[in-house]
Amino acid sequence: MRRLSIRQVVLAGLMGALLMVLKETLAVLPGEPVTPLILLYTLELPAITPWAIGVFIVLQFILYGFGLWSWMYLYIWFLLYAIVRWLRQMDSALGWAVVSGAYGLAFGALCAPVYLVTVGPVAAFGWWVAGLPTDLVHCAGNFAITLAVYHPLRRALRSISQRL
């Protein structure tokens, strides 16, 4: 793994902070901007994105403390990074909107292993099923946000990437 330049370190910090600020300020809307942003960060700035995710996670822990939800944050966003890296050859706003929506729909199921390990299979299943309405909203919001911002943000991030 190559070392990041000072510019890349600063950019990673800013990207992570932007994830945090947008997540908190847009929390009243259906869906959230974190999935679409991590998706686009990964496509255009793959070397910096894991560091930005790390900054975002640390900021979440500072703001909300550490609890059961914290364990899922240690893998859920890095899993999205891995999925996007795997699918990186795709260049379709609609395709990425589907990926983003599917990730929102699967979010509760992807977080359920923490409950499986800590409180057992019945509680994990109940937690996942109870969260399905939220996951459906998350799916629709992620789909719409990604479709709306894909082209302009991808161009902007590509421009930033080319200047590094």
PDB file of N, CA, C and O in Angstrom, residues 69-121:
ATOM      1  N   TRP A  69     -24.536  -0.690  17.795  1.00  0.00           N
ATOM      2  CA  TRP A  69     -24.526  -0.167  16.425  1.00  0.00           C
ATOM      3  C   TRP A  69     -23.107   0.106  15.947  1.00  0.00           C
ATOM      4  O   TRP A  69     -22.829   0.052  14.749  1.00  0.00           O
ATOM      5  N   SER A  70     -22.200   0.411  16.859  1.00  0.00           N
ATOM      6  CA  SER A  70     -20.832   0.762  16.494  1.00  0.00           C
ATOM      7  C   SER A  70     -20.119  -0.378  15.783  1.00  0.00           C
ATOM      8  O   SER A  70     -19.331  -0.152  14.868  1.00  0.00           O
ATOM      9  N   TRP A  71     -20.395  -1.597  16.207  1.00  0.00           N
ATOM     10  CA  TRP A  71     -19.714  -2.758  15.613  1.00  0.00           C
ATOM     11  C   TRP A  71     -20.031  -2.863  14.124  1.00  0.00           C
ATOM     12  O   TRP A  71     -19.159  -3.166  13.319  1.00  0.00           O
ATOM     13  N   MET A  72     -21.277  -2.599  13.757  1.00  0.00           N
ATOM     14  CA  MET A  72     -21.633  -2.713  12.338  1.00  0.00           C
ATOM     15  C   MET A  72     -20.966  -1.614  11.512  1.00  0.00           C
ATOM     16  O   MET A  72     -20.622  -1.828  10.357  1.00  0.00           O
ATOM     17  N   TYR A  73     -20.767  -0.457  12.114  1.00  0.00           N
ATOM     18  CA  TYR A  73     -20.093   0.621  11.390  1.00  0.00           C
ATOM     19  C   TYR A  73     -18.634   0.277  11.096  1.00  0.00           C
ATOM     20  O   TYR A  73     -18.032   0.838  10.190  1.00  0.00           O
ATOM     21  N   LEU A  74     -18.075  -0.648  11.848  1.00  0.00           N
ATOM     22  CA  LEU A  74     -16.690  -1.051  11.611  1.00  0.00           C
ATOM     23  C   LEU A  74     -16.542  -1.902  10.352  1.00  0.00           C
ATOM     24  O   LEU A  74     -15.430  -2.094   9.874  1.00  0.00           O
ATOM     25  N   TYR A  75     -17.665  -2.420   9.816  1.00  0.00           N
ATOM     26  CA  TYR A  75     -17.552  -3.202   8.576  1.00  0.00           C
ATOM     27  C   TYR A  75     -18.502  -2.760   7.466  1.00  0.00           C
ATOM     28  O   TYR A  75     -18.204  -2.942   6.289  1.00  0.00           O
ATOM     29  N   ILE A  76     -19.632  -2.172   7.795  1.00  0.00           N
ATOM     30  CA  ILE A  76     -20.680  -1.932   6.800  1.00  0.00           C
ATOM     31  C   ILE A  76     -20.225  -1.003   5.668  1.00  0.00           C
ATOM     32  O   ILE A  76     -20.510  -1.259   4.490  1.00  0.00           O
ATOM     33  N   TRP A  77     -19.491   0.047   5.983  1.00  0.00           N
ATOM     34  CA  TRP A  77     -19.065   0.996   4.941  1.00  0.00           C
ATOM     35  C   TRP A  77     -17.866   0.475   4.162  1.00  0.00           C
ATOM     36  O   TRP A  77     -17.726   0.759   2.974  1.00  0.00           O
ATOM     37  N   PHE A  78     -17.021  -0.316   4.818  1.00  0.00           N
ATOM     38  CA  PHE A  78     -15.904  -0.937   4.093  1.00  0.00           C
ATOM     39  C   PHE A  78     -16.415  -2.033   3.161  1.00  0.00           C
ATOM     40  O   PHE A  78     -15.834  -2.274   2.102  1.00  0.00           O
ATOM     41  N   LEU A  79     -17.504  -2.686   3.541  1.00  0.00           N
ATOM     42  CA  LEU A  79     -18.136  -3.665   2.657  1.00  0.00           C
ATOM     43  C   LEU A  79     -18.670  -2.971   1.400  1.00  0.00           C
ATOM     44  O   LEU A  79     -18.485  -3.474   0.287  1.00  0.00           O
ATOM     45  N   LEU A  80     -19.305  -1.828   1.555  1.00  0.00           N
ATOM     46  CA  LEU A  80     -19.769  -1.062   0.395  1.00  0.00           C
ATOM     47  C   LEU A  80     -18.583  -0.692  -0.491  1.00  0.00           C
ATOM     48  O   LEU A  80     -18.656  -0.815  -1.722  1.00  0.00           O
ATOM     49  N   TYR A  81     -17.490  -0.253   0.109  1.00  0.00           N
ATOM     50  CA  TYR A  81     -16.278   0.077  -0.647  1.00  0.00           C
ATOM     51  C   TYR A  81     -15.839  -1.138  -1.478  1.00  0.00           C
ATOM     52  O   TYR A  81     -15.548  -1.002  -2.675  1.00  0.00           O
ATOM     53  N   ALA A  82     -15.820  -2.311  -0.869  1.00  0.00           N
ATOM     54  CA  ALA A  82     -15.391  -3.531  -1.577  1.00  0.00           C
ATOM     55  C   ALA A  82     -16.344  -3.877  -2.727  1.00  0.00           C
ATOM     56  O   ALA A  82     -15.893  -4.263  -3.818  1.00  0.00           O
ATOM     57  N   ILE A  83     -17.629  -3.724  -2.506  1.00  0.00           N
ATOM     58  CA  ILE A  83     -18.615  -4.018  -3.556  1.00  0.00           C
ATOM     59  C   ILE A  83     -18.428  -3.066  -4.739  1.00  0.00           C
ATOM     60  O   ILE A  83     -18.438  -3.498  -5.896  1.00  0.00           O
ATOM     61  N   VAL A  84     -18.248  -1.789  -4.448  1.00  0.00           N
ATOM     62  CA  VAL A  84     -18.067  -0.808  -5.523  1.00  0.00           C
ATOM     63  C   VAL A  84     -16.772  -1.083  -6.278  1.00  0.00           C
ATOM     64  O   VAL A  84     -16.732  -1.009  -7.505  1.00  0.00           O
ATOM     65  N   ARG A  85     -15.712  -1.425  -5.569  1.00  0.00           N
ATOM     66  CA  ARG A  85     -14.449  -1.753  -6.245  1.00  0.00           C
ATOM     67  C   ARG A  85     -14.642  -2.959  -7.168  1.00  0.00           C
ATOM     68  O   ARG A  85     -14.104  -2.996  -8.268  1.00  0.00           O
ATOM     69  N   TRP A  86     -15.425  -3.918  -6.715  1.00  0.00           N
ATOM     70  CA  TRP A  86     -15.682  -5.119  -7.506  1.00  0.00           C
ATOM     71  C   TRP A  86     -16.476  -4.785  -8.776  1.00  0.00           C
ATOM     72  O   TRP A  86     -16.230  -5.349  -9.832  1.00  0.00           O
ATOM     73  N   LEU A  87     -17.404  -3.851  -8.682  1.00  0.00           N
ATOM     74  CA  LEU A  87     -18.270  -3.468  -9.806  1.00  0.00           C
ATOM     75  C   LEU A  87     -17.782  -2.222 -10.551  1.00  0.00           C
ATOM     76  O   LEU A  87     -18.509  -1.687 -11.380  1.00  0.00           O
ATOM     77  N   ARG A  88     -16.582  -1.765 -10.286  1.00  0.00           N
ATOM     78  CA  ARG A  88     -16.098  -0.461 -10.760  1.00  0.00           C
ATOM     79  C   ARG A  88     -16.113  -0.265 -12.269  1.00  0.00           C
ATOM     80  O   ARG A  88     -16.082   0.868 -12.735  1.00  0.00           O
ATOM     81  N   GLN A  89     -16.187  -1.330 -13.047  1.00  0.00           N
ATOM     82  CA  GLN A  89     -16.207  -1.187 -14.503  1.00  0.00           C
ATOM     83  C   GLN A  89     -17.552  -0.661 -15.020  1.00  0.00           C
ATOM     84  O   GLN A  89     -17.636  -0.179 -16.144  1.00  0.00           O
ATOM     85  N   MET A  90     -18.580  -0.769 -14.195  1.00  0.00           N
ATOM     86  CA  MET A  90     -19.900  -0.283 -14.601  1.00  0.00           C
ATOM     87  C   MET A  90     -19.877   1.249 -14.682  1.00  0.00           C
ATOM     88  O   MET A  90     -19.355   1.912 -13.786  1.00  0.00           O
ATOM     89  N   ASP A  91     -20.443   1.801 -15.743  1.00  0.00           N
ATOM     90  CA  ASP A  91     -20.501   3.255 -15.890  1.00  0.00           C
ATOM     91  C   ASP A  91     -21.919   3.665 -16.279  1.00  0.00           C
ATOM     92  O   ASP A  91     -22.174   4.130 -17.370  1.00  0.00           O
ATOM     93  N   SER A  92     -22.829   3.456 -15.351  1.00  0.00           N
ATOM     94  CA  SER A  92     -24.235   3.744 -15.601  1.00  0.00           C
ATOM     95  C   SER A  92     -24.856   4.337 -14.339  1.00  0.00           C
ATOM     96  O   SER A  92     -24.817   3.714 -13.268  1.00  0.00           O
ATOM     97  N   ALA A  93     -25.408   5.527 -14.470  1.00  0.00           N
ATOM     98  CA  ALA A  93     -26.074   6.147 -13.325  1.00  0.00           C
ATOM     99  C   ALA A  93     -27.198   5.259 -12.808  1.00  0.00           C
ATOM    100  O   ALA A  93     -27.349   5.074 -11.601  1.00  0.00           O
ATOM    101  N   LEU A  94     -27.973   4.688 -13.722  1.00  0.00           N
ATOM    102  CA  LEU A  94     -29.067   3.815 -13.313  1.00  0.00           C
ATOM    103  C   LEU A  94     -28.533   2.564 -12.618  1.00  0.00           C
ATOM    104  O   LEU A  94     -29.070   2.144 -11.592  1.00  0.00           O
ATOM    105  N   GLY A  95     -27.477   1.989 -13.154  1.00  0.00           N
ATOM    106  CA  GLY A  95     -26.879   0.802 -12.532  1.00  0.00           C
ATOM    107  C   GLY A  95     -26.394   1.081 -11.123  1.00  0.00           C
ATOM    108  O   GLY A  95     -26.640   0.310 -10.195  1.00  0.00           O
ATOM    109  N   TRP A  96     -25.713   2.221 -10.949  1.00  0.00           N
ATOM    110  CA  TRP A  96     -25.230   2.570  -9.612  1.00  0.00           C
ATOM    111  C   TRP A  96     -26.375   2.953  -8.674  1.00  0.00           C
ATOM    112  O   TRP A  96     -26.300   2.703  -7.471  1.00  0.00           O
ATOM    113  N   ALA A  97     -27.440   3.523  -9.215  1.00  0.00           N
ATOM    114  CA  ALA A  97     -28.614   3.825  -8.387  1.00  0.00           C
ATOM    115  C   ALA A  97     -29.234   2.525  -7.884  1.00  0.00           C
ATOM    116  O   ALA A  97     -29.670   2.447  -6.731  1.00  0.00           O
ATOM    117  N   VAL A  98     -29.262   1.502  -8.727  1.00  0.00           N
ATOM    118  CA  VAL A  98     -29.781   0.191  -8.314  1.00  0.00           C
ATOM    119  C   VAL A  98     -28.886  -0.402  -7.227  1.00  0.00           C
ATOM    120  O   VAL A  98     -29.382  -0.918  -6.214  1.00  0.00           O
ATOM    121  N   VAL A  99     -27.575  -0.326  -7.401  1.00  0.00           N
ATOM    122  CA  VAL A  99     -26.648  -0.834  -6.373  1.00  0.00           C
ATOM    123  C   VAL A  99     -26.867  -0.089  -5.058  1.00  0.00           C
ATOM    124  O   VAL A  99     -26.965  -0.701  -3.987  1.00  0.00           O
ATOM    125  N   SER A 100     -26.973   1.217  -5.129  1.00  0.00           N
ATOM    126  CA  SER A 100     -27.167   2.039  -3.936  1.00  0.00           C
ATOM    127  C   SER A 100     -28.500   1.712  -3.251  1.00  0.00           C
ATOM    128  O   SER A 100     -28.567   1.577  -2.026  1.00  0.00           O
ATOM    129  N   GLY A 101     -29.549   1.575  -4.048  1.00  0.00           N
ATOM    130  CA  GLY A 101     -30.851   1.207  -3.492  1.00  0.00           C
ATOM    131  C   GLY A 101     -30.827  -0.176  -2.869  1.00  0.00           C
ATOM    132  O   GLY A 101     -31.366  -0.391  -1.774  1.00  0.00           O
ATOM    133  N   ALA A 102     -30.197  -1.121  -3.551  1.00  0.00           N
ATOM    134  CA  ALA A 102     -30.103  -2.487  -3.018  1.00  0.00           C
ATOM    135  C   ALA A 102     -29.328  -2.501  -1.708  1.00  0.00           C
ATOM    136  O   ALA A 102     -29.680  -3.232  -0.770  1.00  0.00           O
ATOM    137  N   TYR A 103     -28.295  -1.675  -1.622  1.00  0.00           N
ATOM    138  CA  TYR A 103     -27.526  -1.613  -0.378  1.00  0.00           C
ATOM    139  C   TYR A 103     -28.385  -1.050   0.750  1.00  0.00           C
ATOM    140  O   TYR A 103     -28.326  -1.536   1.878  1.00  0.00           O
ATOM    141  N   GLY A 104     -29.195  -0.052   0.437  1.00  0.00           N
ATOM    142  CA  GLY A 104     -30.114   0.483   1.435  1.00  0.00           C
ATOM    143  C   GLY A 104     -31.127  -0.553   1.890  1.00  0.00           C
ATOM    144  O   GLY A 104     -31.430  -0.667   3.080  1.00  0.00           O
ATOM    145  N   LEU A 105     -31.642  -1.326   0.946  1.00  0.00           N
ATOM    146  CA  LEU A 105     -32.603  -2.372   1.283  1.00  0.00           C
ATOM    147  C   LEU A 105     -31.965  -3.468   2.123  1.00  0.00           C
ATOM    148  O   LEU A 105     -32.583  -4.005   3.049  1.00  0.00           O
ATOM    149  N   ALA A 106     -30.716  -3.781   1.829  1.00  0.00           N
ATOM    150  CA  ALA A 106     -30.016  -4.853   2.541  1.00  0.00           C
ATOM    151  C   ALA A 106     -29.359  -4.382   3.836  1.00  0.00           C
ATOM    152  O   ALA A 106     -28.822  -5.197   4.585  1.00  0.00           O
ATOM    153  N   PHE A 107     -29.426  -3.095   4.116  1.00  0.00           N
ATOM    154  CA  PHE A 107     -28.679  -2.528   5.238  1.00  0.00           C
ATOM    155  C   PHE A 107     -28.983  -3.239   6.564  1.00  0.00           C
ATOM    156  O   PHE A 107     -28.071  -3.603   7.298  1.00  0.00           O
ATOM    157  N   GLY A 108     -30.247  -3.424   6.861  1.00  0.00           N
ATOM    158  CA  GLY A 108     -30.617  -4.087   8.114  1.00  0.00           C
ATOM    159  C   GLY A 108     -30.103  -5.509   8.187  1.00  0.00           C
ATOM    160  O   GLY A 108     -29.593  -5.950   9.226  1.00  0.00           O
ATOM    161  N   ALA A 109     -30.208  -6.238   7.085  1.00  0.00           N
ATOM    162  CA  ALA A 109     -29.707  -7.619   7.052  1.00  0.00           C
ATOM    163  C   ALA A 109     -28.190  -7.644   7.211  1.00  0.00           C
ATOM    164  O   ALA A 109     -27.643  -8.538   7.876  1.00  0.00           O
ATOM    165  N   LEU A 110     -27.513  -6.661   6.621  1.00  0.00           N
ATOM    166  CA  LEU A 110     -26.056  -6.600   6.729  1.00  0.00           C
ATOM    167  C   LEU A 110     -25.602  -6.215   8.136  1.00  0.00           C
ATOM    168  O   LEU A 110     -24.492  -6.550   8.548  1.00  0.00           O
ATOM    169  N   CYS A 111     -26.456  -5.521   8.864  1.00  0.00           N
ATOM    170  CA  CYS A 111     -26.136  -5.135  10.242  1.00  0.00           C
ATOM    171  C   CYS A 111     -26.550  -6.205  11.256  1.00  0.00           C
ATOM    172  O   CYS A 111     -26.036  -6.225  12.376  1.00  0.00           O
ATOM    173  N   ALA A 112     -27.442  -7.089  10.877  1.00  0.00           N
ATOM    174  CA  ALA A 112     -27.979  -8.096  11.794  1.00  0.00           C
ATOM    175  C   ALA A 112     -26.933  -9.045  12.391  1.00  0.00           C
ATOM    176  O   ALA A 112     -27.135  -9.521  13.517  1.00  0.00           O
ATOM    177  N   PRO A 113     -25.822  -9.349  11.720  1.00  0.00           N
ATOM    178  CA  PRO A 113     -24.847 -10.253  12.346  1.00  0.00           C
ATOM    179  C   PRO A 113     -24.359  -9.799  13.716  1.00  0.00           C
ATOM    180  O   PRO A 113     -24.052 -10.631  14.573  1.00  0.00           O
ATOM    181  N   VAL A 114     -24.306  -8.508  13.949  1.00  0.00           N
ATOM    182  CA  VAL A 114     -23.903  -8.009  15.267  1.00  0.00           C
ATOM    183  C   VAL A 114     -24.890  -8.502  16.323  1.00  0.00           C
ATOM    184  O   VAL A 114     -24.497  -8.949  17.399  1.00  0.00           O
ATOM    185  N   TYR A 115     -26.173  -8.446  16.009  1.00  0.00           N
ATOM    186  CA  TYR A 115     -27.201  -8.896  16.949  1.00  0.00           C
ATOM    187  C   TYR A 115     -27.212 -10.425  17.047  1.00  0.00           C
ATOM    188  O   TYR A 115     -27.489 -10.978  18.106  1.00  0.00           O
ATOM    189  N   LEU A 116     -26.917 -11.088  15.948  1.00  0.00           N
ATOM    190  CA  LEU A 116     -26.827 -12.546  15.957  1.00  0.00           C
ATOM    191  C   LEU A 116     -25.772 -12.998  16.963  1.00  0.00           C
ATOM    192  O   LEU A 116     -26.014 -13.894  17.770  1.00  0.00           O
ATOM    193  N   VAL A 117     -24.623 -12.368  16.937  1.00  0.00           N
ATOM    194  CA  VAL A 117     -23.516 -12.738  17.821  1.00  0.00           C
ATOM    195  C   VAL A 117     -23.766 -12.304  19.255  1.00  0.00           C
ATOM    196  O   VAL A 117     -23.434 -13.017  20.194  1.00  0.00           O
ATOM    197  N   THR A 118     -24.392 -11.141  19.458  1.00  0.00           N
ATOM    198  CA  THR A 118     -24.529 -10.596  20.810  1.00  0.00           C
ATOM    199  C   THR A 118     -25.788 -11.039  21.545  1.00  0.00           C
ATOM    200  O   THR A 118     -25.746 -11.229  22.763  1.00  0.00           O
ATOM    201  N   VAL A 119     -26.921 -11.189  20.825  1.00  0.00           N
ATOM    202  CA  VAL A 119     -28.166 -11.516  21.526  1.00  0.00           C
ATOM    203  C   VAL A 119     -28.894 -12.734  20.956  1.00  0.00           C
ATOM    204  O   VAL A 119     -29.943 -13.103  21.465  1.00  0.00           O
ATOM    205  N   GLY A 120     -28.366 -13.328  19.889  1.00  0.00           N
ATOM    206  CA  GLY A 120     -28.929 -14.569  19.379  1.00  0.00           C
ATOM    207  C   GLY A 120     -29.738 -14.417  18.106  1.00  0.00           C
ATOM    208  O   GLY A 120     -30.107 -13.306  17.697  1.00  0.00           O
ATOM    209  N   PRO A 121     -30.050 -15.558  17.485  1.00  0.00           N
ATOM    210  CA  PRO A 121     -30.709 -15.549  16.179  1.00  0.00           C
ATOM    211  C   PRO A 121     -32.131 -14.996  16.191  1.00  0.00           C
ATOM    212  O   PRO A 121     -32.530 -14.306  15.249  1.00  0.00           O
TER     213      PRO A 121
END
